[in-house]
Short mmCIF file of C-alpha atoms in Angstrom, two decimals:
data_model
loop_
_atom_site.label_atom_id
_atom_site.label_comp_id
_atom_site.label_asym_id
_atom_site.label_seq_id
_atom_site.Cartn_x
_atom_site.Cartn_y
_atom_site.Cartn_z
CA MET N 1 -21.48 -11.40 69.49
CA THR N 2 -22.84 -15.14 69.97
CA LYS N 3 -26.56 -15.31 69.15
CA ASN N 4 -28.08 -16.72 71.91
CA ASN N 5 -31.74 -15.73 71.79
CA THR N 6 -34.97 -17.50 71.03
CA LEU N 7 -37.77 -15.26 69.33
CA LEU N 8 -41.48 -16.40 69.83
CA ILE N 9 -43.06 -14.18 67.26
CA ASP N 10 -46.74 -13.42 66.82
CA GLY N 11 -47.38 -14.59 63.41
CA ASP N 12 -50.92 -13.69 63.26
CA MET N 13 -49.82 -9.51 63.57
CA VAL N 14 -46.92 -9.95 61.46
CA ALA N 15 -49.12 -11.59 58.62
CA PHE N 16 -51.80 -8.77 59.21
CA GLN N 17 -48.99 -5.85 59.21
CA ILE N 18 -47.15 -7.13 56.17
CA THR N 19 -49.95 -7.85 54.30
CA ILE N 20 -52.33 -5.20 54.63
CA GLY N 21 -49.56 -2.60 53.73
CA LEU N 22 -49.18 -4.38 50.52
CA GLU N 23 -52.68 -3.40 49.57
CA ARG N 24 -53.23 -1.03 46.46
CA GLU N 25 -55.99 0.34 44.74
CA ILE N 26 -56.44 1.13 41.15
CA GLN N 27 -59.02 3.00 39.65
CA TRP N 28 -59.65 1.78 36.39
CA ASP N 29 -62.63 4.09 35.31
CA GLU N 30 -65.60 5.94 36.69
CA GLU N 31 -66.91 2.84 38.03
CA VAL N 32 -64.37 0.08 38.79
CA HIS N 33 -61.86 0.57 41.66
CA THR N 34 -59.60 -2.94 42.45
CA LEU N 35 -57.45 -3.99 45.14
CA HIS N 36 -54.19 -5.57 44.41
CA SER N 37 -51.02 -6.84 45.73
CA ARG N 38 -47.79 -8.31 45.00
CA TRP N 39 -46.61 -11.47 46.08
CA SER N 40 -43.07 -10.90 45.52
CA ASP N 41 -43.00 -7.63 47.56
CA CYS N 42 -44.66 -9.27 50.40
CA VAL N 43 -41.74 -12.07 50.30
CA ASP N 44 -38.99 -9.01 50.34
CA ILE N 45 -40.34 -6.94 53.13
CA PHE N 46 -40.49 -10.22 55.02
CA ALA N 47 -36.92 -10.90 54.50
CA ASP N 48 -36.33 -7.30 55.41
CA TYR N 49 -38.12 -7.94 58.58
CA MET N 50 -36.46 -11.43 59.53
CA LYS N 51 -33.20 -9.37 58.89
CA ASN N 52 -33.73 -6.60 61.36
CA ILE N 53 -35.60 -8.25 64.16
CA THR N 54 -32.88 -11.47 64.21
CA GLU N 55 -29.98 -8.59 64.58
CA VAL N 56 -31.73 -6.34 66.83
CA LEU N 57 -32.64 -9.09 69.40
CA ASN N 58 -29.70 -11.25 68.94
CA ALA N 59 -31.25 -14.41 67.73
CA ARG N 60 -30.04 -17.88 66.85
CA ARG N 61 -33.65 -19.37 66.38
CA CYS N 62 -37.25 -18.05 65.56
CA ILE N 63 -40.33 -19.71 66.08
CA PHE N 64 -43.70 -18.51 64.82
CA ALA N 65 -47.00 -18.78 66.20
CA PHE N 66 -50.45 -18.82 64.35
CA SER N 67 -54.03 -18.88 66.06
CA GLY N 68 -56.55 -21.99 65.63
CA ALA N 69 -59.69 -22.20 64.24
CA ASN N 70 -61.44 -23.09 67.09
CA ASN N 71 -60.63 -20.84 69.84
CA PHE N 72 -61.74 -21.60 73.59
CA ARG N 73 -62.28 -18.40 74.59
CA LYS N 74 -65.75 -18.40 72.38
CA ALA N 75 -66.99 -21.41 74.48
CA VAL N 76 -66.39 -19.26 77.64
CA LEU N 77 -67.76 -15.89 76.28
CA PRO N 78 -69.89 -16.23 72.69
CA THR N 79 -69.21 -12.59 71.95
CA TYR N 80 -65.28 -12.81 72.24
CA LYS N 81 -64.21 -11.10 68.97
CA PHE N 82 -67.75 -11.46 67.53
CA ASN N 83 -67.29 -7.65 65.93
CA ARG N 84 -64.27 -9.17 64.01
CA LYS N 85 -66.36 -11.80 62.44
CA ALA N 86 -67.30 -9.58 59.32
CA THR N 87 -63.70 -8.25 58.97
CA ARG N 88 -61.83 -9.62 56.15
CA LYS N 89 -58.24 -10.76 56.05
CA PRO N 90 -55.36 -8.44 53.55
CA LEU N 91 -54.52 -9.92 50.24
CA CYS N 92 -52.03 -12.37 50.41
CA TYR N 93 -52.97 -12.99 54.22
CA ALA N 94 -53.69 -16.85 53.80
CA ARG N 95 -50.42 -17.36 51.62
CA PHE N 96 -48.41 -15.79 53.55
CA ARG N 97 -49.66 -17.72 56.67
CA ARG N 98 -48.77 -20.80 54.53
CA PHE N 99 -45.55 -19.90 53.12
CA VAL N 100 -44.50 -19.03 56.69
CA GLU N 101 -45.94 -22.40 58.25
CA ASP N 102 -44.15 -24.48 55.31
CA GLU N 103 -40.85 -22.51 55.25
CA PHE N 104 -40.22 -21.45 59.12
CA GLU N 105 -40.40 -23.22 62.54
CA SER N 106 -44.14 -22.42 63.66
CA LYS N 107 -46.73 -23.54 66.15
CA VAL N 108 -50.25 -24.06 65.82
CA HIS N 109 -53.17 -25.40 67.88
CA ASP N 110 -56.80 -25.46 67.08
CA VAL N 111 -58.25 -24.20 70.54
CA LEU N 112 -55.51 -21.76 70.99
CA GLU N 113 -54.72 -18.29 70.01
CA ALA N 114 -51.33 -17.34 68.76
CA ASP N 115 -50.91 -15.31 72.03
CA ASP N 116 -51.75 -18.08 74.17
CA LEU N 117 -48.76 -20.16 72.33
CA LEU N 118 -46.33 -17.57 72.72
CA GLY N 119 -47.18 -17.35 76.44
CA ILE N 120 -46.99 -21.04 76.87
CA MET N 121 -43.84 -21.64 75.18
CA ALA N 122 -42.08 -18.88 76.98
CA THR N 123 -42.99 -20.34 80.57
CA ASN N 124 -42.53 -23.93 79.62
CA GLY N 125 -38.84 -24.43 80.10
CA LYS N 126 -38.11 -25.99 76.92
CA TYR N 127 -36.51 -22.89 75.00
CA ASP N 128 -33.44 -20.91 75.90
CA ASN N 129 -33.21 -17.18 76.37
CA THR N 130 -36.91 -16.62 75.23
CA ILE N 131 -38.39 -13.30 74.06
CA ILE N 132 -41.65 -12.76 72.78
CA VAL N 133 -42.15 -10.68 69.79
CA SER N 134 -45.17 -8.91 69.60
CA ASP N 135 -46.86 -5.45 69.52
CA ASP N 136 -49.88 -6.82 71.66
CA LYS N 137 -50.15 -5.05 75.29
CA ASP N 138 -51.86 -8.62 76.28
CA LEU N 139 -48.44 -10.30 76.00
CA LEU N 140 -47.19 -8.10 79.09
CA SER N 141 -49.15 -10.36 81.13
CA ILE N 142 -46.45 -13.14 80.65
CA PRO N 143 -43.61 -13.18 82.78
CA GLY N 144 -40.22 -12.81 80.90
CA ARG N 145 -39.00 -10.92 78.03
CA CYS N 146 -41.23 -9.14 75.63
CA TYR N 147 -40.18 -7.18 72.67
CA ARG N 148 -42.70 -4.71 71.79
CA LEU N 149 -43.23 -1.52 69.81
CA ASN N 150 -39.12 -1.59 69.54
CA GLU N 151 -39.01 -1.79 73.32
CA LEU N 152 -37.79 -4.62 75.37
CA HIS N 153 -39.44 -5.36 78.52
CA ASN N 154 -38.49 -7.42 81.37
CA VAL N 155 -41.81 -8.91 83.17
CA SER N 156 -41.78 -9.98 86.36
CA LEU N 157 -44.01 -12.46 87.79
CA GLU N 158 -45.83 -9.83 89.89
CA GLU N 159 -46.10 -7.59 87.06
CA ALA N 160 -47.51 -10.12 84.86
CA ASP N 161 -50.46 -11.31 87.34
CA ARG N 162 -51.13 -7.60 87.96
CA LYS N 163 -51.72 -6.92 83.99
CA HIS N 164 -53.84 -9.84 83.96
CA LEU N 165 -56.34 -8.20 86.54
CA MET N 166 -55.97 -5.04 84.66
CA GLN N 167 -57.24 -6.87 81.79
CA THR N 168 -59.74 -8.54 83.86
CA LEU N 169 -61.53 -5.05 84.95
CA THR N 170 -60.81 -2.99 81.89
CA GLY N 171 -61.72 -5.47 79.08
CA ASP N 172 -60.75 -5.12 75.74
CA VAL N 173 -63.34 -3.50 73.56
CA ALA N 174 -61.24 -4.81 70.17
CA ASP N 175 -61.46 -8.12 71.35
CA GLY N 176 -65.47 -8.19 72.66
CA TYR N 177 -65.26 -8.29 76.28
CA LYS N 178 -65.89 -5.74 78.42
CA GLY N 179 -64.25 -6.02 81.90
CA CYS N 180 -66.25 -4.38 85.06
CA PRO N 181 -68.20 -1.20 83.60
CA GLY N 182 -67.11 2.17 84.34
CA ILE N 183 -63.61 1.30 84.66
CA GLY N 184 -60.56 2.34 82.16
CA GLU N 185 -56.56 1.83 83.10
CA LYS N 186 -56.63 4.43 85.86
CA LYS N 187 -59.35 3.51 87.74
CA ALA N 188 -58.19 -0.32 87.67
CA GLU N 189 -54.42 1.19 88.97
CA VAL N 190 -56.22 2.69 91.78
CA ILE N 191 -58.64 -0.27 92.96
CA LEU N 192 -55.37 -2.80 92.52
CA LYS N 193 -53.87 -1.46 95.49
CA ASN N 194 -52.19 -4.81 96.65
CA GLY N 195 -52.84 -6.67 93.09
CA THR N 196 -55.46 -9.08 94.32
CA TRP N 197 -58.17 -11.09 93.27
CA SER N 198 -60.49 -9.96 96.00
CA GLU N 199 -59.78 -6.10 95.02
CA VAL N 200 -61.28 -7.26 91.53
CA LEU N 201 -63.90 -9.02 93.17
CA LYS N 202 -64.99 -5.76 95.17
CA ALA N 203 -65.18 -3.62 91.82
CA PHE N 204 -67.42 -5.80 90.38
CA GLU N 205 -69.53 -6.47 93.23
CA ALA N 206 -69.80 -2.75 93.06
CA ALA N 207 -70.99 -2.47 90.00
CA LYS N 208 -73.99 -4.83 90.99
CA LEU N 209 -72.27 -7.96 89.25
CA THR N 210 -71.13 -11.27 89.96
CA GLU N 211 -68.40 -13.38 91.05
CA GLU N 212 -69.16 -15.50 88.13
CA ASP N 213 -69.40 -12.31 86.08
CA ALA N 214 -65.76 -11.35 87.29
CA LEU N 215 -64.53 -14.91 86.66
CA GLN N 216 -65.74 -15.02 83.14
CA GLN N 217 -63.60 -12.05 82.42
CA ALA N 218 -60.84 -13.35 83.88
CA ARG N 219 -60.58 -16.31 81.78
CA VAL N 220 -61.15 -14.54 78.72
CA ALA N 221 -58.23 -12.05 79.67
CA ARG N 222 -55.77 -14.41 80.68
CA ILE N 223 -53.19 -15.15 78.14
CA CYS N 224 -52.33 -18.94 78.64
CA ARG N 225 -49.35 -19.96 80.52
CA VAL N 226 -47.75 -23.72 80.72
CA GLU N 227 -49.74 -24.41 83.58
CA ASP N 228 -52.97 -23.12 81.83
CA PHE N 229 -52.75 -25.74 79.21
CA ASP N 230 -53.61 -29.45 79.69
CA PHE N 231 -51.10 -31.66 77.03
CA VAL N 232 -52.79 -34.71 77.72
CA LYS N 233 -56.49 -33.86 76.66
CA GLY N 234 -54.96 -30.72 74.57
CA ASP N 235 -57.31 -28.39 75.90
CA VAL N 236 -57.26 -25.38 78.31
CA ASN N 237 -57.54 -25.41 81.66
CA LEU N 238 -59.86 -22.39 82.54
CA TRP N 239 -58.06 -20.07 84.85
CA THR N 240 -59.17 -20.34 88.50
CA PRO N 241 -58.41 -17.51 91.49
#
């Protein structure tokens, strides 16, 4: 079978999943416990990952995306991912990222998260037969193919737009934005009968919030597509309904 797919891989997630799984604890005595990781194990696990993912998805090319240091969302919502500020990266994480960036085709941009790079590459028409590879549910707001939790999804433009509005309503506690108070996925499904911005606005207004509040949440929830990035200025075109 001819390999013809281009995999757009969430480098942040691969780096975290591999390196956190490597950590081992040793208790030296009654007082001292340490963590360690073995670099050669990291390389071996990654080699197995690459062999598996390229075979399963019939890939001829893989491009990794990593997050930049100055996430644009923090200017939109200062509390974005604030809860992760004190969370340490796993041992070997920084070395693993450098290794992938040096040895494999990869992308990083200062103001973008890995998710945004994946969304832009999947929609800019420069790559053939793309498949986003990420377990992050947010990537289902990008039209096209997405391999998530060992399942291949074919996401239409309508489904992608609706997913973005769903995220605007429900928020994401892990990422530090709250959405519309009191609305979970089931309630959001009921609200979005037609999948329109006006339905989102009515929900925020019912919660005694403003259009500006709704727009702030929508801009944070939006995973960038090609039209959301200004390649001349090197900055994001904040989403506007």
